[in-house]
mmCIF file of C-alpha atoms and ligand atoms in Angstrom:
data_model
loop_
_atom_site.group_PDB
_atom_site.id
_atom_site.type_symbol
_atom_site.label_atom_id
_atom_site.label_comp_id
_atom_site.label_asym_id
_atom_site.label_seq_id
_atom_site.Cartn_x
_atom_site.Cartn_y
_atom_site.Cartn_z
ATOM 1 C CA UNK T 244 4.290 -53.837 -22.486
ATOM 2 C CA UNK T 245 4.270 -53.421 -26.026
ATOM 3 C CA UNK T 246 5.854 -57.003 -26.749
ATOM 4 C CA UNK T 247 2.563 -58.773 -27.797
ATOM 5 C CA UNK T 248 2.153 -56.007 -30.591
ATOM 6 C CA UNK T 249 5.617 -57.013 -31.368
ATOM 7 C CA UNK T 250 4.324 -61.038 -31.607
ATOM 8 C CA UNK T 251 1.747 -60.376 -33.518
ATOM 9 C CA UNK T 252 3.789 -59.212 -36.506
ATOM 10 C CA UNK T 253 6.265 -61.917 -36.369
ATOM 11 C CA UNK T 254 3.627 -64.236 -36.731
ATOM 12 C CA UNK T 255 1.783 -62.413 -39.322
ATOM 13 C CA UNK T 256 5.342 -61.852 -41.378
ATOM 14 C CA UNK T 257 6.646 -65.166 -40.805
ATOM 15 C CA UNK T 258 9.148 -64.877 -37.854
ATOM 16 C CA UNK T 259 10.017 -67.544 -36.006
ATOM 17 C CA UNK T 260 11.834 -65.294 -32.988
ATOM 18 C CA UNK T 261 13.701 -62.202 -32.056
ATOM 19 C CA UNK T 262 16.770 -61.275 -30.008
ATOM 20 C CA UNK T 263 16.216 -58.338 -28.497
ATOM 21 C CA UNK T 264 19.533 -56.415 -26.615
ATOM 22 C CA UNK T 265 19.773 -53.554 -24.415
ATOM 23 C CA UNK T 266 18.599 -50.156 -26.150
ATOM 24 C CA UNK T 267 15.343 -47.840 -26.962
ATOM 25 C CA UNK T 268 13.558 -51.348 -28.410
ATOM 26 C CA UNK T 269 13.873 -53.402 -25.455
ATOM 27 C CA UNK T 270 12.423 -50.555 -23.709
ATOM 28 C CA UNK T 271 9.699 -50.059 -25.770
ATOM 29 C CA UNK T 272 8.552 -53.948 -26.379
ATOM 30 C CA UNK T 273 9.069 -55.091 -21.966
ATOM 31 C CA UNK T 274 9.155 -51.274 -19.737
ATOM 32 C CA UNK T 275 12.909 -52.468 -18.298
ATOM 33 C CA UNK T 276 15.546 -50.031 -17.625
ATOM 34 C CA UNK T 277 18.664 -52.486 -18.369
ATOM 35 C CA UNK T 278 21.483 -49.594 -18.592
ATOM 36 C CA UNK T 279 23.625 -50.690 -21.932
ATOM 37 C CA UNK T 280 25.529 -53.306 -20.240
ATOM 38 C CA UNK T 281 28.721 -52.777 -22.155
ATOM 39 C CA UNK T 282 30.358 -56.363 -22.632
ATOM 40 C CA UNK T 283 28.062 -58.629 -20.439
ATOM 41 C CA UNK T 284 25.713 -60.535 -22.852
ATOM 42 C CA UNK T 285 22.245 -59.292 -22.383
ATOM 43 C CA UNK T 286 19.331 -60.818 -24.423
ATOM 44 C CA UNK T 287 15.486 -61.191 -24.890
ATOM 45 C CA UNK T 288 14.609 -63.955 -26.584
ATOM 46 C CA UNK T 289 10.800 -63.811 -27.694
ATOM 47 C CA UNK T 290 8.856 -66.599 -29.901
ATOM 48 C CA UNK T 291 5.984 -66.384 -31.836
ATOM 49 C CA UNK T 292 4.094 -68.221 -29.703
ATOM 50 C CA UNK T 293 4.456 -65.131 -27.736
ATOM 51 C CA UNK T 294 6.925 -66.407 -25.012
ATOM 52 C CA UNK T 295 9.962 -64.759 -23.418
ATOM 53 C CA UNK T 296 13.137 -64.770 -21.730
ATOM 54 C CA UNK T 297 15.820 -62.565 -20.852
ATOM 55 C CA UNK T 298 19.333 -63.749 -20.064
ATOM 56 C CA UNK T 299 20.870 -61.242 -18.197
ATOM 57 C CA UNK T 300 24.706 -60.258 -15.532
ATOM 58 C CA UNK T 301 23.816 -61.160 -12.134
ATOM 59 C CA UNK T 302 24.497 -57.560 -11.491
ATOM 60 C CA UNK T 303 21.076 -57.101 -12.330
ATOM 61 C CA UNK T 304 19.760 -59.787 -9.922
ATOM 62 C CA UNK T 305 18.105 -57.117 -7.872
ATOM 63 C CA UNK T 306 16.477 -54.321 -10.274
ATOM 64 C CA UNK T 307 14.879 -56.883 -12.521
ATOM 65 C CA UNK T 308 11.631 -58.465 -11.254
ATOM 66 C CA UNK T 309 8.604 -60.126 -11.972
ATOM 67 C CA UNK T 310 10.001 -60.492 -15.807
ATOM 68 C CA UNK T 311 11.285 -64.342 -17.093
ATOM 69 C CA UNK T 312 14.718 -64.400 -16.426
ATOM 70 C CA UNK T 313 18.009 -66.533 -15.907
ATOM 71 C CA UNK T 314 21.245 -64.632 -15.042
ATOM 72 C CA UNK T 315 24.864 -65.427 -15.560
ATOM 73 C CA UNK T 316 27.889 -64.912 -12.997
ATOM 74 C CA UNK T 317 30.900 -63.458 -14.321
ATOM 75 C CA UNK T 318 33.290 -65.819 -15.283
ATOM 76 C CA UNK T 319 30.221 -67.945 -16.562
ATOM 77 C CA UNK T 320 30.589 -68.626 -20.263
ATOM 78 C CA UNK T 321 26.912 -67.349 -20.976
ATOM 79 C CA UNK T 322 26.420 -68.446 -24.551
ATOM 80 C CA UNK T 323 25.558 -72.044 -23.563
ATOM 81 C CA UNK T 324 22.890 -70.169 -21.014
ATOM 82 C CA UNK T 325 21.661 -68.208 -24.029
ATOM 83 C CA UNK T 326 21.461 -71.699 -26.015
ATOM 84 C CA UNK T 327 19.420 -73.636 -23.879
ATOM 85 C CA UNK T 328 16.938 -70.437 -23.725
ATOM 86 C CA UNK T 329 16.710 -70.852 -27.443
ATOM 87 C CA UNK T 330 16.048 -74.461 -27.539
ATOM 88 C CA UNK T 331 13.491 -74.150 -24.488
ATOM 89 C CA UNK T 332 11.281 -71.275 -26.813
ATOM 90 C CA UNK T 333 12.055 -73.270 -29.715
ATOM 91 C CA UNK T 334 14.124 -70.754 -31.763
ATOM 92 C CA UNK T 335 16.464 -73.187 -32.775
ATOM 93 C CA UNK T 336 16.040 -72.566 -37.031
ATOM 94 C CA UNK T 337 13.775 -70.535 -39.216
ATOM 95 C CA UNK T 338 13.631 -66.431 -39.707
ATOM 96 C CA UNK T 339 15.105 -64.823 -36.751
ATOM 97 C CA UNK T 340 15.070 -60.414 -36.033
ATOM 98 C CA UNK T 341 18.324 -59.551 -34.576
ATOM 99 C CA UNK T 342 18.574 -56.693 -32.912
ATOM 100 C CA UNK T 343 20.459 -53.845 -35.105
ATOM 101 C CA UNK T 344 22.643 -52.745 -32.293
ATOM 102 C CA UNK T 345 23.783 -55.437 -31.552
ATOM 103 C CA UNK T 346 27.415 -55.843 -30.257
ATOM 104 C CA UNK T 347 29.665 -57.679 -33.169
ATOM 105 C CA UNK T 348 31.282 -60.138 -29.783
ATOM 106 C CA UNK T 349 27.848 -60.707 -28.734
ATOM 107 C CA UNK T 350 26.905 -61.666 -32.425
ATOM 108 C CA UNK T 351 29.704 -63.483 -32.956
ATOM 109 C CA UNK T 352 29.427 -65.175 -30.100
ATOM 110 C CA UNK T 353 25.370 -65.986 -30.694
ATOM 111 C CA UNK T 354 26.085 -67.012 -34.531
ATOM 112 C CA UNK T 355 27.149 -70.127 -33.730
ATOM 113 C CA UNK T 356 24.005 -70.869 -31.902
ATOM 114 C CA UNK T 357 22.080 -69.376 -34.880
ATOM 115 C CA UNK T 358 23.466 -71.814 -38.179
ATOM 116 C CA UNK T 359 19.917 -73.055 -39.000
ATOM 117 C CA UNK T 360 18.296 -69.187 -39.059
ATOM 118 C CA UNK T 361 17.421 -66.668 -41.657
ATOM 119 C CA UNK T 362 18.849 -63.338 -40.202
ATOM 120 C CA UNK T 363 16.855 -60.432 -40.828
ATOM 121 C CA UNK T 364 16.906 -56.551 -38.511
ATOM 122 C CA UNK T 365 14.356 -56.509 -36.007
ATOM 123 C CA UNK T 366 14.623 -52.751 -37.005
ATOM 124 C CA UNK T 367 12.384 -54.143 -40.040
ATOM 125 C CA UNK T 368 8.896 -54.589 -37.450
ATOM 126 C CA UNK T 369 9.947 -52.520 -34.791
ATOM 127 C CA UNK T 370 9.576 -49.040 -37.101
ATOM 128 C CA UNK T 371 6.237 -50.480 -37.840
ATOM 129 C CA UNK T 372 5.436 -50.081 -33.964
ATOM 130 C CA UNK T 373 6.768 -47.291 -32.999
ATOM 131 C CA UNK T 374 6.717 -44.916 -35.714
ATOM 132 C CA UNK T 375 3.260 -43.547 -34.961
ATOM 133 C CA UNK T 376 3.223 -42.493 -31.555
ATOM 134 C CA UNK T 377 0.265 -42.714 -29.234
ATOM 135 C CA UNK T 378 -1.281 -39.544 -26.893
ATOM 136 C CA UNK T 379 0.893 -40.770 -23.595
ATOM 137 C CA UNK T 380 4.374 -40.854 -26.078
ATOM 138 C CA UNK T 381 3.246 -37.425 -27.031
ATOM 139 C CA UNK T 382 2.565 -36.067 -23.764
ATOM 140 C CA UNK T 383 6.140 -37.115 -23.090
ATOM 141 C CA UNK T 384 7.689 -35.606 -25.962
ATOM 142 C CA UNK T 385 5.803 -32.316 -25.486
ATOM 143 C CA UNK T 386 7.656 -32.340 -21.433
ATOM 144 C CA UNK T 387 11.154 -33.301 -23.466
ATOM 145 C CA UNK T 388 10.173 -29.833 -25.811
ATOM 146 C CA UNK T 389 9.407 -27.843 -23.327
ATOM 147 C CA UNK T 390 12.543 -28.485 -21.386
ATOM 148 C CA UNK T 391 14.540 -27.271 -24.414
ATOM 149 C CA UNK T 392 12.378 -24.409 -25.332
ATOM 150 C CA UNK T 393 13.118 -23.071 -21.367
ATOM 151 C CA UNK T 394 16.840 -23.652 -21.664
ATOM 152 C CA UNK T 395 16.881 -21.513 -24.597
ATOM 153 C CA UNK T 396 15.790 -19.107 -22.480
ATOM 154 C CA UNK T 397 17.895 -19.247 -20.211
ATOM 155 C CA UNK T 398 20.611 -19.215 -22.864
ATOM 156 C CA UNK T 399 19.693 -15.967 -23.785
ATOM 157 C CA UNK T 400 20.296 -14.085 -20.184
ATOM 158 C CA UNK T 401 23.575 -15.650 -20.262
ATOM 159 C CA UNK T 402 26.474 -13.568 -20.568
ATOM 160 C CA UNK T 403 28.282 -15.541 -23.952
ATOM 161 C CA UNK T 404 30.863 -13.258 -24.894
ATOM 162 C CA UNK T 405 34.538 -14.767 -24.025
ATOM 163 C CA UNK T 406 32.617 -18.200 -22.746
ATOM 164 C CA UNK T 407 34.413 -21.357 -25.172
ATOM 165 C CA UNK T 408 31.962 -23.827 -26.840
ATOM 166 C CA UNK T 409 32.885 -26.009 -24.408
ATOM 167 C CA UNK T 410 31.604 -24.314 -21.398
ATOM 168 C CA UNK T 411 28.298 -23.343 -22.883
ATOM 169 C CA UNK T 412 27.789 -27.292 -24.025
ATOM 170 C CA UNK T 413 28.442 -28.010 -20.232
ATOM 171 C CA UNK T 414 26.446 -25.576 -18.759
ATOM 172 C CA UNK T 415 23.538 -26.123 -21.535
ATOM 173 C CA UNK T 416 23.910 -30.270 -20.422
ATOM 174 C CA UNK T 417 23.651 -29.159 -16.675
ATOM 175 C CA UNK T 418 20.623 -26.731 -17.317
ATOM 176 C CA UNK T 419 18.979 -30.060 -19.134
ATOM 177 C CA UNK T 420 20.104 -32.430 -16.773
ATOM 178 C CA UNK T 421 18.336 -29.962 -14.043
ATOM 179 C CA UNK T 422 14.950 -30.040 -15.269
ATOM 180 C CA UNK T 423 14.663 -33.237 -17.103
ATOM 181 C CA UNK T 424 15.798 -37.196 -17.364
ATOM 182 C CA UNK T 425 19.166 -36.256 -18.777
ATOM 183 C CA UNK T 426 20.692 -35.564 -22.112
ATOM 184 C CA UNK T 427 19.082 -36.974 -25.575
ATOM 185 C CA UNK T 428 22.765 -36.647 -27.534
ATOM 186 C CA UNK T 429 26.045 -34.250 -26.261
ATOM 187 C CA UNK T 430 25.329 -30.509 -26.997
ATOM 188 C CA UNK T 431 26.838 -29.142 -30.044
ATOM 189 C CA UNK T 432 27.737 -25.523 -30.179
ATOM 190 C CA UNK T 433 29.669 -24.067 -33.192
ATOM 191 C CA UNK T 434 30.500 -20.712 -33.020
ATOM 192 C CA UNK T 435 31.948 -18.465 -35.861
ATOM 193 C CA UNK T 436 33.443 -20.439 -39.018
ATOM 194 C CA UNK T 437 32.510 -23.365 -36.929
ATOM 195 C CA UNK T 438 29.301 -23.681 -37.395
ATOM 196 C CA UNK T 439 30.034 -24.354 -41.124
ATOM 197 C CA UNK T 440 30.256 -28.255 -39.767
ATOM 198 C CA UNK T 441 27.009 -29.404 -39.109
ATOM 199 C CA UNK T 442 28.066 -32.373 -36.025
ATOM 200 C CA UNK T 443 30.814 -29.768 -34.504
ATOM 201 C CA UNK T 444 32.055 -31.166 -31.449
ATOM 202 C CA UNK T 445 32.496 -27.733 -29.111
ATOM 203 C CA UNK T 446 36.063 -26.722 -28.353
ATOM 204 C CA UNK T 447 38.364 -23.888 -26.829
ATOM 205 C CA UNK T 448 36.960 -21.152 -29.706
ATOM 206 C CA UNK T 449 35.890 -18.102 -27.497
ATOM 207 C CA UNK T 450 32.350 -16.904 -28.144
ATOM 208 C CA UNK T 451 32.880 -13.405 -29.757
ATOM 209 C CA UNK T 452 31.139 -10.249 -31.393
ATOM 210 C CA UNK T 453 30.327 -11.057 -34.855
ATOM 211 C CA UNK T 454 29.557 -14.474 -34.372
ATOM 212 C CA UNK T 455 26.623 -16.381 -35.736
ATOM 213 C CA UNK T 456 26.696 -19.133 -32.881
ATOM 214 C CA UNK T 457 24.305 -23.257 -33.894
ATOM 215 C CA UNK T 458 22.697 -24.468 -30.550
ATOM 216 C CA UNK T 459 21.603 -27.459 -30.964
ATOM 217 C CA UNK T 460 20.815 -29.845 -27.842
ATOM 218 C CA UNK T 461 17.895 -32.255 -26.553
ATOM 219 C CA UNK T 462 16.498 -33.291 -23.650
ATOM 220 C CA UNK T 463 15.074 -37.047 -22.622
ATOM 221 C CA UNK T 464 11.698 -37.027 -20.395
ATOM 222 C CA UNK T 465 10.550 -40.407 -19.275
ATOM 223 C CA UNK T 466 12.785 -41.624 -22.193
ATOM 224 C CA UNK T 467 11.352 -39.739 -25.333
ATOM 225 C CA UNK T 468 13.401 -37.582 -26.828
ATOM 226 C CA UNK T 469 13.737 -33.741 -27.957
ATOM 227 C CA UNK T 470 16.030 -32.095 -29.785
ATOM 228 C CA UNK T 471 16.446 -28.241 -30.531
ATOM 229 C CA UNK T 472 18.639 -25.917 -32.913
ATOM 230 C CA UNK T 473 18.636 -22.226 -33.039
ATOM 231 C CA UNK T 474 21.192 -19.957 -33.824
ATOM 232 C CA UNK T 475 22.169 -16.931 -32.469
ATOM 233 C CA UNK T 476 24.086 -13.511 -33.431
ATOM 234 C CA UNK T 477 26.310 -12.368 -31.301
ATOM 235 C CA UNK T 478 26.661 -8.365 -31.975
ATOM 236 C CA UNK T 479 25.941 -7.587 -35.953
ATOM 237 C CA UNK T 480 27.130 -10.438 -37.824
ATOM 238 C CA UNK T 481 28.122 -10.698 -41.571
ATOM 239 C CA UNK T 482 25.592 -9.290 -44.082
ATOM 240 C CA UNK T 483 26.116 -12.676 -46.124
ATOM 241 C CA UNK T 484 25.203 -14.491 -42.728
ATOM 242 C CA UNK T 485 22.578 -12.675 -41.913
ATOM 243 C CA UNK T 486 21.284 -13.083 -45.893
ATOM 244 C CA UNK T 487 21.323 -17.161 -44.984
ATOM 245 C CA UNK T 488 19.424 -16.607 -41.497
ATOM 246 C CA UNK T 489 16.653 -15.698 -43.396
ATOM 247 C CA UNK T 490 17.022 -18.119 -46.206
ATOM 248 C CA UNK T 491 17.095 -21.030 -43.862
ATOM 249 C CA UNK T 492 14.242 -19.576 -41.344
ATOM 250 C CA UNK T 493 12.218 -19.413 -44.536
ATOM 251 C CA UNK T 494 12.990 -22.994 -45.795
ATOM 252 C CA UNK T 495 12.268 -24.441 -42.427
ATOM 253 C CA UNK T 496 8.919 -22.756 -42.915
ATOM 254 C CA UNK T 497 8.087 -23.510 -45.661
ATOM 255 C CA UNK T 498 8.906 -27.784 -44.914
ATOM 256 C CA UNK T 499 7.015 -27.028 -42.430
ATOM 257 C CA UNK T 500 3.457 -25.996 -43.831
ATOM 258 C CA UNK T 501 3.849 -28.626 -46.675
ATOM 259 C CA UNK T 502 3.323 -31.214 -43.616
ATOM 260 C CA UNK T 503 0.487 -32.950 -44.179
ATOM 261 C CA UNK T 504 -0.735 -36.464 -43.753
ATOM 262 C CA UNK T 505 -1.194 -39.026 -46.410
ATOM 263 C CA UNK T 506 2.329 -36.864 -48.330
ATOM 264 C CA UNK T 507 5.744 -38.749 -48.153
ATOM 265 C CA UNK T 508 8.223 -37.576 -46.255
ATOM 266 C CA UNK T 509 10.570 -36.769 -49.375
ATOM 267 C CA UNK T 510 7.941 -33.881 -50.366
ATOM 268 C CA UNK T 511 8.854 -32.412 -46.826
ATOM 269 C CA UNK T 512 12.458 -32.843 -47.851
ATOM 270 C CA UNK T 513 11.608 -31.054 -51.152
ATOM 271 C CA UNK T 514 10.125 -27.702 -50.060
ATOM 272 C CA UNK T 515 13.221 -26.926 -47.943
ATOM 273 C CA UNK T 516 15.695 -27.878 -50.342
ATOM 274 C CA UNK T 517 13.942 -25.936 -53.136
ATOM 275 C CA UNK T 518 13.513 -22.971 -51.324
ATOM 276 C CA UNK T 519 17.556 -23.320 -50.320
ATOM 277 C CA UNK T 520 18.041 -24.137 -54.270
ATOM 278 C CA UNK T 521 16.174 -20.868 -55.398
ATOM 279 C CA UNK T 522 18.057 -18.978 -53.302
ATOM 280 C CA UNK T 523 21.565 -20.544 -54.472
ATOM 281 C CA UNK T 524 22.951 -21.938 -51.515
ATOM 282 C CA UNK T 525 21.917 -25.584 -52.692
ATOM 283 C CA UNK T 526 25.428 -26.952 -52.592
ATOM 284 C CA UNK T 527 25.505 -25.940 -48.903
ATOM 285 C CA UNK T 528 22.646 -27.710 -47.607
ATOM 286 C CA UNK T 529 24.530 -30.855 -47.195
ATOM 287 C CA UNK T 530 21.941 -33.105 -45.116
ATOM 288 C CA UNK T 531 18.900 -34.081 -45.235
ATOM 289 C CA UNK T 532 16.080 -31.983 -43.696
ATOM 290 C CA UNK T 533 14.958 -34.316 -40.632
ATOM 291 C CA UNK T 534 14.461 -37.014 -39.110
ATOM 292 C CA UNK T 535 12.226 -39.115 -36.545
ATOM 293 C CA UNK T 536 12.587 -38.887 -33.237
ATOM 294 C CA UNK T 537 10.716 -40.621 -30.211
ATOM 295 C CA UNK T 538 12.618 -43.393 -27.689
ATOM 296 C CA UNK T 539 15.617 -42.447 -30.119
ATOM 297 C CA UNK T 540 17.351 -39.393 -31.277
ATOM 298 C CA UNK T 541 17.353 -40.026 -34.805
ATOM 299 C CA UNK T 542 14.683 -42.689 -36.037
ATOM 300 C CA UNK T 543 12.152 -43.509 -38.818
ATOM 301 C CA UNK T 544 10.514 -41.791 -40.619
ATOM 302 C CA UNK T 545 13.639 -40.026 -42.342
ATOM 303 C CA UNK T 546 13.123 -36.700 -43.562
ATOM 304 C CA UNK T 547 15.207 -36.632 -46.768
ATOM 305 C CA UNK T 548 15.112 -36.599 -50.736
ATOM 306 C CA UNK T 549 14.711 -40.931 -50.218
ATOM 307 C CA UNK T 550 12.049 -40.703 -48.126
ATOM 308 C CA UNK T 551 9.415 -42.964 -49.104
ATOM 309 C CA UNK T 552 7.015 -43.200 -45.952
ATOM 310 C CA UNK T 553 3.945 -41.585 -46.218
ATOM 311 C CA UNK T 554 3.192 -39.565 -42.455
ATOM 312 C CA UNK T 555 0.922 -40.283 -40.476
ATOM 313 C CA UNK T 556 -1.273 -38.646 -37.802
ATOM 314 C CA UNK T 557 1.402 -39.249 -34.787
ATOM 315 C CA UNK T 558 4.633 -39.364 -36.576
ATOM 316 C CA UNK T 559 7.116 -37.179 -35.252
ATOM 317 C CA UNK T 560 10.237 -35.834 -36.551
ATOM 318 C CA UNK T 561 12.533 -32.289 -36.907
ATOM 319 C CA UNK T 562 12.512 -29.820 -39.595
ATOM 320 C CA UNK T 563 16.222 -28.843 -39.655
ATOM 321 C CA UNK T 564 17.602 -27.531 -43.141
ATOM 322 C CA UNK T 565 20.602 -25.312 -42.556
ATOM 323 C CA UNK T 566 23.119 -23.882 -44.463
ATOM 324 C CA UNK T 567 26.651 -23.991 -44.140
ATOM 325 C CA UNK T 568 30.069 -21.868 -46.144
ATOM 326 C CA UNK T 569 32.840 -23.287 -45.572
ATOM 327 C CA UNK T 570 35.779 -20.381 -43.458
ATOM 328 C CA UNK T 571 32.226 -18.183 -42.798
ATOM 329 C CA UNK T 572 30.339 -20.165 -40.484
ATOM 330 C CA UNK T 573 26.472 -21.378 -40.747
ATOM 331 C CA UNK T 574 22.819 -21.706 -39.927
ATOM 332 C CA UNK T 575 20.210 -24.099 -38.969
ATOM 333 C CA UNK T 576 16.766 -23.872 -37.119
ATOM 334 C CA UNK T 577 15.924 -26.969 -36.009
ATOM 335 C CA UNK T 578 12.202 -27.435 -34.521
ATOM 336 C CA UNK T 579 10.368 -30.896 -33.075
ATOM 337 C CA UNK T 580 6.893 -31.634 -35.316
ATOM 338 C CA UNK T 581 4.244 -34.382 -35.262
ATOM 339 C CA UNK T 582 1.625 -34.948 -37.636
ATOM 340 C CA UNK T 583 -1.754 -34.366 -35.574
ATOM 341 C CA UNK T 584 -5.099 -34.173 -37.031
ATOM 342 C CA UNK T 585 -3.873 -33.967 -40.804
ATOM 343 C CA UNK T 586 -1.218 -30.858 -40.355
ATOM 344 C CA UNK T 587 2.085 -30.316 -38.859
ATOM 345 C CA UNK T 588 1.937 -28.998 -35.440
ATOM 346 C CA UNK T 589 5.517 -27.684 -33.189
ATOM 347 C CA UNK T 590 6.329 -29.166 -30.373
ATOM 348 C CA UNK T 591 9.337 -26.890 -29.745
ATOM 349 C CA UNK T 592 8.254 -23.563 -29.700
ATOM 350 C CA UNK T 593 11.429 -21.131 -29.038
ATOM 351 C CA UNK T 594 11.867 -17.755 -30.742
ATOM 352 C CA UNK T 595 12.983 -18.224 -34.652
ATOM 353 C CA UNK T 596 13.387 -14.684 -35.185
ATOM 354 C CA UNK T 597 17.550 -14.129 -35.298
ATOM 355 C CA UNK T 598 18.167 -12.794 -32.185
ATOM 356 C CA UNK T 599 20.926 -10.835 -31.676
ATOM 357 C CA UNK T 600 22.627 -10.333 -28.398
HETATM 358 C C1 LIG H 1143 22.240 -37.303 -32.735
HETATM 359 S S1 LIG H 1143 23.616 -35.446 -32.699
HETATM 360 C C2 LIG H 1143 22.837 -34.520 -34.247
HETATM 361 C C3 LIG H 1143 21.826 -34.055 -33.743
HETATM 362 C C4 LIG H 1143 21.336 -32.903 -34.379
HETATM 363 N N1 LIG H 1143 19.978 -32.474 -34.112
HETATM 364 C C5 LIG H 1143 20.791 -33.739 -36.117
HETATM 365 O O1 LIG H 1143 20.243 -34.446 -36.111
HETATM 366 N N2 LIG H 1143 21.519 -33.612 -36.867
HETATM 367 C C6 LIG H 1143 22.193 -32.038 -37.177
HETATM 368 C C7 LIG H 1143 22.821 -31.889 -38.993
HETATM 369 C C8 LIG H 1143 21.549 -32.597 -39.217
HETATM 370 C C9 LIG H 1143 21.135 -33.526 -38.577
HETATM 371 C C10 LIG H 1143 21.553 -34.834 -38.791
HETATM 372 O O2 LIG H 1143 20.524 -35.488 -39.403
HETATM 373 O O3 LIG H 1143 22.523 -35.263 -37.973
#
């Protein structure tokens, strides 16, 4: 349990309490695996003395053990019970942290209890705690990275011509689920001209000779995420696509080589962005170079032109520049990277040279 770390930051920064709803923060702080509970109010309240209490639907009655909890039943109004918990923990006024991802209907219900509070996003403290991974967290991320490397090998062994993007995405999802605790996001398979859309939703387009195919997928290992992108060729693609492949590959390597303890995230972004700009494609690189990775697939530190965070040992993030040419296709190459002994180290190690099947 890492609740004590949050409490000591709350004390230092003058916060009276925190409200945490199900998700990666609740797991990080308590180790409780509560399936995101949909519409049923589920909130952990914590005060700056380190006391805490969970409000949860009674259907979790037999899975939450050895934890201070009040259950509420379908048909009851849970907000009255939450008010009681806040009074009990003496969180009735002052500076209060609230989970960023809390559902709006819960917030509206809770708002009536929080008239005298000054509300702040929980992420402002949680990012301090979660940004630097310890040895055990890195071990789990290495496992998650190994899964996506292995799945890439399996994809290369498949007969892809004639398969639809949707079929391939489903197969990738199955392969990940067979080897891990699940997917970290819905796989992206973007073929041919669809590759020009960085977040393409796999559709009915069938893979054919001459396509570049962007494969972007991730696995979870004990809740920690991986996220990889490789772009492969089916037969011989257009010369222009071959050219942008080399540009993206070199931009990715250049950003990776820049990673150092003590530099800002922005400098890593700049290395990839400048390489692509020099090759004449700056307007076709339409997103940040990467994002932090851990319990969430997108978290701090974000590797973009506005990335002010200073990189430290233990930080983990992706490096994934891309070039997207409307009507023609795209290329993205992504690795998961950690800062270790002052330098970048790749967690994902799958082949980055263009593979032509
Ligand atoms: C969580 S869906 C997108 C996963 C993907 N690996 C990704 O993070 N990106 C694809 C384009 C850029 C980058 C992003 O920042 O969204």
